[in-house]
Coordinates of C-alpha atoms in Angstrom, one line a residue:
X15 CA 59.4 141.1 119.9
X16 CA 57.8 137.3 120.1
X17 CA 59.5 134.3 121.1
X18 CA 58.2 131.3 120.0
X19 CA 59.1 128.2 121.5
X20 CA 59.3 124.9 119.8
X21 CA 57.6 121.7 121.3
X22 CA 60.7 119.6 122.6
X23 CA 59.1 117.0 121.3
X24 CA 60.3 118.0 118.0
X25 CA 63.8 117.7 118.7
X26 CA 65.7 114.2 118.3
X27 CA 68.5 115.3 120.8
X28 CA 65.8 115.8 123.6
X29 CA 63.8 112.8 122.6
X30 CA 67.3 110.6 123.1
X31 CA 68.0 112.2 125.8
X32 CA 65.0 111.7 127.7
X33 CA 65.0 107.7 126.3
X34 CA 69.4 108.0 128.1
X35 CA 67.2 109.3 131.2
X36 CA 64.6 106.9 131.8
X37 CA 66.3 103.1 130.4
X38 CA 69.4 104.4 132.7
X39 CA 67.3 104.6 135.5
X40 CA 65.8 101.8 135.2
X41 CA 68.7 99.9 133.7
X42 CA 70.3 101.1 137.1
X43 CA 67.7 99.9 139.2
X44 CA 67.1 96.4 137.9
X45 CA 71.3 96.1 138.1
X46 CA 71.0 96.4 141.8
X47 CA 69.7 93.0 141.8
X48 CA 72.6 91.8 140.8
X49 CA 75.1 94.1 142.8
X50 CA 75.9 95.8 139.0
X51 CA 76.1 99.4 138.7
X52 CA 75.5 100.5 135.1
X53 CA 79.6 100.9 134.1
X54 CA 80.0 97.7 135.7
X55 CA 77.6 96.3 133.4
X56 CA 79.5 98.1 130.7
X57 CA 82.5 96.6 131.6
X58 CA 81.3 93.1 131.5
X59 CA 79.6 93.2 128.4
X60 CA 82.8 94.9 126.4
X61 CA 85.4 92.7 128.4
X62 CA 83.3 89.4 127.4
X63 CA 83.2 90.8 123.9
X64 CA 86.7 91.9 123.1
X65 CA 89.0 89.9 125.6
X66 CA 92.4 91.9 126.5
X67 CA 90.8 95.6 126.6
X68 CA 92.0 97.9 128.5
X69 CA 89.5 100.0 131.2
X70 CA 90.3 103.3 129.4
X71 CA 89.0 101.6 126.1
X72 CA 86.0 101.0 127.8
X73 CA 85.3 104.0 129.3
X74 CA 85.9 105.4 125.5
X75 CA 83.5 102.8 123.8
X76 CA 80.8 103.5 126.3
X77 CA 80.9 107.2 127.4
X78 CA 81.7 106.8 131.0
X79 CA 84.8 108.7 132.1
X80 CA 87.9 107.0 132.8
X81 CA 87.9 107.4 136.4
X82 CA 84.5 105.9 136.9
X83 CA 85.1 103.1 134.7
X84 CA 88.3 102.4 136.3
X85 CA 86.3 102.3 139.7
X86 CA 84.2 99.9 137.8
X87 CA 86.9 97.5 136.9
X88 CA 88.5 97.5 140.2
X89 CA 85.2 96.4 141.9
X90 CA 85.1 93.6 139.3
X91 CA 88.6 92.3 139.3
X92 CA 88.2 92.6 143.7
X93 CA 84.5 90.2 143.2
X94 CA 86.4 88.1 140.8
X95 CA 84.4 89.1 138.2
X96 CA 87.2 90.1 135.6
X97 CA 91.3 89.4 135.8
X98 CA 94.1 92.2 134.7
X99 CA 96.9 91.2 132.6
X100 CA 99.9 92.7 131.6
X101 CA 99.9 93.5 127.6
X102 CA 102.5 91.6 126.2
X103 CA 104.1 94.8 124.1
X104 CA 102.8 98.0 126.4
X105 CA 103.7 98.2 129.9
X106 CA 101.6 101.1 130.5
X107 CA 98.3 99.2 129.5
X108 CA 96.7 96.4 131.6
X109 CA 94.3 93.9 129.6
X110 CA 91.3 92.9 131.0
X111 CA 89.7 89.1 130.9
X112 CA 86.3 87.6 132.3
X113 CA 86.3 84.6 134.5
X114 CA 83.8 81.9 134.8
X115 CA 81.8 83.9 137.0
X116 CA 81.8 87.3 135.7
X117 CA 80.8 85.4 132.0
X118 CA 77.7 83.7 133.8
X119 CA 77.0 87.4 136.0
X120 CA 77.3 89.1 132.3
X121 CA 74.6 86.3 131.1
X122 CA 72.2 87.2 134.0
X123 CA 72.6 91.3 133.4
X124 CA 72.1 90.6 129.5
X125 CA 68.7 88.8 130.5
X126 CA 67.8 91.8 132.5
X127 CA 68.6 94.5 129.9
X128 CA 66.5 91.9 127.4
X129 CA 63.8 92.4 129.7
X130 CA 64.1 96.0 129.9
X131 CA 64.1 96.7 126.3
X132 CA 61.0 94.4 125.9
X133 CA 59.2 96.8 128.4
X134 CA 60.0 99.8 126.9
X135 CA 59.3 98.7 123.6
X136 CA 55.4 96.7 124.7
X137 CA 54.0 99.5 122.5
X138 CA 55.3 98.8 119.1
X139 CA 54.6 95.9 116.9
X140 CA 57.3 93.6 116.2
X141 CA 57.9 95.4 112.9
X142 CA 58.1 98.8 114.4
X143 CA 60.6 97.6 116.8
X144 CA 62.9 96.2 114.4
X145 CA 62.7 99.4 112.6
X146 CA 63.7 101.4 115.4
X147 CA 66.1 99.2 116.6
X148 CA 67.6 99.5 112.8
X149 CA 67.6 103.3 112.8
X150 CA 69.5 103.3 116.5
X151 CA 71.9 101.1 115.1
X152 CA 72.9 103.2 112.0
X153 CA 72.8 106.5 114.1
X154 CA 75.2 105.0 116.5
X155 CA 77.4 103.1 114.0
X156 CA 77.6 106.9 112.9
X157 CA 78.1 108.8 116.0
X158 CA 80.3 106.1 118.2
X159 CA 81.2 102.8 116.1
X160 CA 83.5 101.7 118.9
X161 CA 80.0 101.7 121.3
X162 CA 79.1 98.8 119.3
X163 CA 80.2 94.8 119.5
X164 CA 82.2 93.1 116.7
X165 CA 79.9 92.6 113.7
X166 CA 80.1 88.8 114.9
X167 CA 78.0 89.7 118.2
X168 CA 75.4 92.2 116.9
X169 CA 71.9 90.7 116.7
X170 CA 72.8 88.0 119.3
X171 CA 71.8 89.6 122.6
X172 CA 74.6 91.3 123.1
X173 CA 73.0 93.4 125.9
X174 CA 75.1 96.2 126.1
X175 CA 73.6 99.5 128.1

């Protein structure tokens, strides 16, 4: 009996996963610049977005667990980076703001995920990039809709990693 093997290159899931693999390393290593880990960065972008989310909302939007997103936060709110609020109707869930500082830190990351994406993407034209930034956007919007910023946001930088 044969096996054949199929080229890995054939296969979206291991395409996307290598692209996961190689932007979150670098993603992680420019971040360190900025004393950012990657689910800090996360938190940032999707607390400057949607004021008053909670952590665990985060950590849903973006993939992380939970319990590493919660470590995120708590390094955040401890720099002065975000603020925790009670909800107003839910004792059980804690809202999450940016201040001043964490909006102009979540400027500087966005700049260096810009940069980022330009690198990765120096080999396609401008159309090609647009296209595959299109076809990301629709898979996603598919797969994880909450991933994504308020229709308002997309298309303005909104940097997310």
């Amino acid at each position: 009996m044969s096996r054949t093997h199929a080229d890995p290159s054939t296969r979206m899931g291991y395409l996307a996963w290598q692209m996961v693999h190689v932007m979150g390393t670098r993603l992680e290593k420019a971040l360190r610049s900025l004393d950012l880990t990657a689910a800090q960065h996360n938190a940032l972008q999707h607390v400057g977005w949607t004021p008053g989310v909670s952590a665990a909302e985060i950590a849903r939007r973006t993939g992380f667990t939970p319990q590493s997103m919660g470590a995120a936060v708590n390094a955040l709110v401890d720099r002065g980076l975000l603020a925790r609020h009670d909800h107003p109707s839910n004792r059980r869930t804690v809202q999450l703001t940016i201040t001043d500082g964490g909006a102009k830190l979540a400027d500087m990351a966005r700049e260096v995920v810009e940069r980022l994406d330009g690198e990765a993407l120096a080999a396609l034209t401008p159309a090609e990039r647009a296209v595959v930034h299109s076809l990301l956007l629709r898979v996603l919007a598919e797969l994880n809709p909450d991933a994504l910023p308020p229709l308002g946001l997309r298309g303005a930088g909104s940097g997310a990693a």
